[in-house]
C-alpha atoms as one frame of an Amber mdcrd trajectory, in Angstrom:
protein
 -37.847 -17.967  42.656 -37.764 -17.013  38.967 -40.812 -15.671  37.167 -42.994
 -18.173  35.235 -42.244 -18.406  31.528 -44.898 -18.326  28.818 -44.615 -21.473
  26.709 -46.636 -21.730  23.508 -47.757 -25.231  22.516 -48.905 -26.119  19.001
 -51.287 -29.025  18.340 -51.257 -31.471  15.425 -53.143 -34.494  14.182 -51.288
 -37.738  13.381 -52.507 -39.911  10.516 -51.029 -42.718   8.454 -50.822 -43.622
   4.791 -51.507 -47.271   5.689 -55.177 -47.823   6.470 -54.917 -51.573   7.094
 -55.926 -52.975  10.445 -52.395 -54.278  10.940 -50.734 -50.859  10.900 -49.219
 -49.909  14.249 -49.592 -46.411  15.667 -46.697 -43.990  15.935 -47.017 -44.248
  19.717 -46.621 -48.043  19.819 -43.703 -47.979  17.370 -41.847 -45.326  19.370
 -42.480 -47.322  22.551 -40.774 -50.209  20.780 -37.885 -48.301  19.201 -36.811
 -45.770  21.822 -35.999 -48.084  24.777 -33.872 -50.452  22.682 -31.756 -47.802
  20.963 -28.715 -45.836  22.030 -28.885 -42.080  21.588 -26.177 -42.412  18.938
 -28.478 -44.594  16.837 -31.156 -41.907  16.884 -28.964 -39.174  15.346 -30.316
 -38.146  11.948 -27.900 -36.189   9.736 -29.813 -33.594   7.730 -27.320 -33.526
   4.872 -24.164 -35.624   4.626 -22.397 -32.999   2.485 -23.194 -29.968   4.629
 -20.151 -28.632   6.485 -22.216 -27.716   9.554 -23.178 -31.391   9.923 -26.506
 -30.610  11.566 -28.314 -33.491  13.226 -31.659 -34.108  14.908 -31.942 -36.370
  17.910 -34.574 -37.436  20.429 -32.139 -37.177  23.302 -34.499 -37.550  26.249
 -37.918 -39.169  26.610 -40.356 -40.572  29.139 -43.004 -43.187  28.357 -46.037
 -43.167  30.617 -49.656 -44.267  30.424 -50.668 -43.682  26.805 -48.229 -40.818
  26.066 -44.582 -40.117  25.293 -42.975 -36.907  26.531 -39.594 -36.080  25.068
 -37.020 -33.604  23.823 -35.877 -33.257  20.223 -32.451 -31.696  19.942 -30.736
 -30.011  16.975 -26.940 -30.208  17.158 -24.187 -29.170  14.765 -20.493 -29.747
  14.341 -17.677 -28.830  11.977 -13.917 -28.902  11.699 -13.745 -25.557  13.486
 -15.509 -26.559  16.701 -15.016 -29.315  19.295 -16.857 -32.581  18.787 -19.273
 -33.821  21.430 -17.552 -36.792  23.105 -18.944 -39.984  21.549 -19.412 -41.629
  24.937 -22.159 -39.099  25.683 -24.316 -40.797  23.046 -23.631 -44.364  24.156
 -26.423 -44.165  26.716 -30.119 -44.555  25.948 -30.933 -41.058  27.228 -28.930
 -37.835  27.064 -30.176 -35.064  29.327 -29.770 -31.479  28.172 -27.853 -30.685
  31.341 -25.210 -33.249  30.367 -24.458 -31.248  27.229 -24.464 -27.958  29.090
 -22.030 -29.347  31.679 -19.405 -30.491  29.157 -15.968 -28.863  29.336 -16.375
 -27.364  25.854 -18.693 -24.407  25.195 -22.071 -26.020  24.506 -23.182 -23.077
  22.363 -20.711 -24.250  19.734 -22.641 -27.448  18.998 -25.991 -26.989  20.730
 -28.332 -25.210  18.299 -31.892 -25.644  19.555 -34.364 -27.987  21.183 -38.074
 -28.331  21.772 -40.389 -30.542  23.786 -43.072 -32.846  22.438 -45.859 -34.991
  23.818 -47.831 -37.471  21.720 -50.188 -40.402  21.770 -51.453 -42.436  18.820
 -53.555 -39.600  17.341 -52.272 -36.224  18.511 -48.977 -34.395  18.883 -48.216
 -31.288  20.949 -44.915 -29.451  20.524 -43.197 -26.314  21.765 -41.707 -25.877
  18.292 -41.456 -22.226  17.258 -44.180 -20.940  14.965 -41.779 -20.128  12.142
 -40.707 -23.782  11.794 -42.993 -26.282  10.068 -44.000 -29.580  11.647 -42.488
 -31.382   8.643 -39.299 -31.196  10.729 -40.738 -33.635  13.319 -42.538 -35.785
  10.738 -39.344 -36.385   8.762 -37.411 -37.339  11.868 -39.953 -39.826  13.264
 -40.472 -41.534   9.902 -36.688 -41.841   9.598 -36.297 -43.177  13.136 -39.024
 -45.801  12.662 -38.076 -46.761   9.108 -36.929 -50.297   9.980 -40.142 -51.237
  11.815 -42.934 -49.179  10.199 -42.706 -51.119   6.908 -44.871 -49.382   4.272
 -46.483 -47.022   6.747 -45.717 -43.307   6.541 -46.958 -40.982   9.254 -48.462
 -37.641   8.299 -48.629 -34.794  10.819 -50.882 -31.827  10.059 -51.945 -28.741
  12.041 -55.310 -28.843  13.773 -57.649 -26.061  12.739 -59.733 -24.579  15.524
 -63.233 -25.968  15.493 -65.602 -23.797  13.423 -63.014 -21.039  13.238 -63.948
 -20.326   9.621 -66.287 -22.115   7.249 -64.823 -23.192   3.938 -68.059 -22.249
   2.199 -67.639 -18.692   3.515 -64.020 -18.388   2.377 -63.314 -16.106  -0.590
 -59.527 -16.382  -0.840 -56.215 -16.930   0.936 -53.126 -14.747   0.577 -49.613
 -15.936   1.377 -47.080 -13.123   1.365 -43.366 -12.658   1.727 -42.674 -11.417
   5.297 -39.582  -9.505   4.201 -41.193  -7.218   1.653 -44.880  -6.280   1.622
 -45.631  -4.211  -1.440 -49.040  -2.739  -2.155 -48.673  -3.661  -5.825 -49.092
  -7.411  -6.225 -50.598  -9.832  -8.686 -53.336 -12.419  -8.171 -53.151 -16.065
  -9.176 -56.097 -18.419  -9.272 -56.028 -22.206  -9.464 -52.289 -22.117  -8.685
 -50.466 -23.261  -5.579 -46.869 -22.427  -6.465 -45.081 -19.543  -8.096 -42.316
 -20.864 -10.330 -39.363 -18.940 -11.678 -40.564 -19.723 -15.200 -43.890 -18.055
 -14.470 -42.122 -14.964 -13.142 -40.062 -14.648 -16.312 -43.250 -14.755 -18.357
 -44.988 -12.131 -16.230 -42.037  -9.819 -15.581 -39.905  -9.123 -18.637 -36.993
  -7.672 -16.655 -36.452 -10.956 -14.780 -35.013 -12.767 -17.786 -31.517 -11.343
 -17.246 -31.239 -12.826 -13.737 -30.554 -16.375 -12.732 -32.995 -18.091 -10.382
 -30.967 -17.592  -7.201 -30.462 -13.864  -7.737 -34.093 -13.373  -8.727 -35.298
 -15.054  -5.535 -33.306 -12.513  -3.525 -34.845  -9.415  -5.091 -38.361 -10.428
  -6.116 -41.184 -10.631  -3.614 -44.517 -12.110  -4.652 -47.870 -12.765  -3.071
 -49.851 -15.934  -3.734 -53.618 -15.657  -3.762 -55.639 -18.871  -3.650 -59.362
 -18.886  -4.349 -61.696 -21.698  -3.317 -65.120 -23.128  -4.106 -66.430 -25.595
  -1.528 -67.908 -28.867  -2.821 -71.464 -29.090  -1.524 -70.982 -32.543   0.003
 -67.717 -31.811   1.822 -67.928 -32.900   5.472 -66.591 -30.939   8.433 -63.855
 -33.539   9.081 -62.696 -33.314   5.465 -62.579 -29.531   5.806 -60.432 -29.780
   8.943 -57.982 -32.124   7.234 -57.910 -30.005   4.077 -56.983 -26.816   5.870
 -54.515 -28.581   8.141 -52.703 -29.869   5.057 -52.800 -26.389   3.530 -51.206
 -24.774   6.597 -48.593 -27.496   7.104 -45.904 -26.234   4.668 -46.257 -22.600
   5.697 -43.498 -21.751   8.175 -44.891 -18.438   9.446 -48.665 -18.368   9.702
 -48.647 -14.688  10.559 -48.025 -14.109   6.862 -51.088 -16.072   5.758 -54.375
 -14.187   5.563 -57.820 -15.736   5.077 -60.417 -13.503   3.411 -63.999 -14.574
   4.201 -66.839 -13.481   1.936 -68.134 -11.413   4.841 -66.287  -9.936   7.813
 -62.700  -9.045   8.577 -59.617 -10.895   7.274 -58.235 -13.584   9.595 -54.526
 -14.278  10.145 -53.380 -17.877   9.822 -52.049 -18.088  13.359 -55.536 -17.212
  14.635 -57.071 -20.453  13.316 -54.273 -22.908  14.105 -54.968 -24.800  17.323
 -52.459 -23.754  19.980 -52.323 -22.941  23.680 -50.018 -20.871  25.879 -49.074
 -21.910  29.417 -47.240 -20.193  32.262 -44.570 -22.650  33.405 -42.407 -22.273
  36.502 -38.692 -21.792  35.904 -35.594 -22.608  37.939 -33.201 -19.996  39.296
 -31.114 -20.445  36.143 -34.127 -19.746  33.944 -34.842 -23.312  32.780 -38.490
 -24.372  32.661 -39.942 -27.034  34.940 -40.220 -30.070  32.669 -42.674 -31.972
  34.945 -45.007 -28.971  35.012 -44.765 -28.586  31.225 -45.528 -32.264  30.710
 -48.639 -32.056  32.881 -49.857 -28.954  31.033 -49.334 -30.685  27.688 -51.110
 -33.836  28.913 -54.123 -31.808  29.988 -54.171 -30.064  26.618 -53.996 -33.411
  24.807 -57.006 -34.751  26.740 -58.943 -31.632  25.765 -58.061 -32.230  22.119
 -59.339 -35.784  22.375 -62.699 -34.549  23.640 -63.024 -31.790  21.025 -61.796
 -33.515  17.884 -62.453 -37.237  18.327
C-alpha cells in the first residue's frame, strides 16, 4: 500500500451580483447544466488565437445531497502533438484514466487538473496556491452563461475568523517573488503600479518599452488602510477576501499590524490539509478526498454562516 498523500484544500465563498429572490444558486444551475451536456460542450478555449489551444473542462463530476464533487481539467493541443480523439468527449463524463489510457502519450495534451466540491455558498478546491480562483470563476460563469441570465457569480477567498483585525492593520506589502530588494518605495492610496508611474519615478526607465521594463524592474506595493468605525465583521471578511483574490501567491503578501509580528498572506487564508490514501500507482483515493472535503464544507457552514 502506498503512503498517504498530503492534499491541501483552499476554501472560498460564493456570492452573486444578482440579489433578487429569483436568482438561482450556482449549485442548482450546475445541477441543471452538467447532466444535459456532453463533455465536448463544456470545453472552454482560453484564447482562440493561441497556438497551444489550451482549454478548461469539467470532465468528471458527481452530484449528491446538496453538493457537487468534480474534476476540472486543463488540456492543450497544437499542430505538433496528437489530438485527443473527439469521441472521447461525446460522453457526459470523461474519467482521467480514460485520457491516461489513450494510445498517444497523455503528457502531450494533459496539462493539469484539480478537484472541487461546492454547494450554493461555499467552494473547496485542491487548486495550487500560486493560481488564483478567478480561473474557476471564469469557467463556471462561461459554462452557465445560457441559463444564469444577468447573474454573475463571484468567488472570493475566506479569511480565517478573527485572524487579524482591520482596525489593527497598519499596511500590506505585495512583493515580486523573483527579486526581493531591500531598497523599495512606498505607495499610499494606490492599488496598481503602472508603467507610466514607473517612468515618472525612475528616469532611466524611459528608454525601455513596457515589456522589457517589466522583465528587469521589480517593485513592491504598499497599501495603507484606515478602518471605517461602523464597518461590520462580515464586511471586513468580504473586503479582505476580495483583496486576496487576485494575488496568485499569498506567500508574497505580508500584513503589518500596528502591534506584533508581520503575518504572511497564506497564514490568514482559510485552508486545510488532509492525508489521503493513494493507490499503488500513486493516484489519490477520490472517495476519501470527497468525504474530507464534505466534512470541511460542513465546518465552514458552522463557522461562517
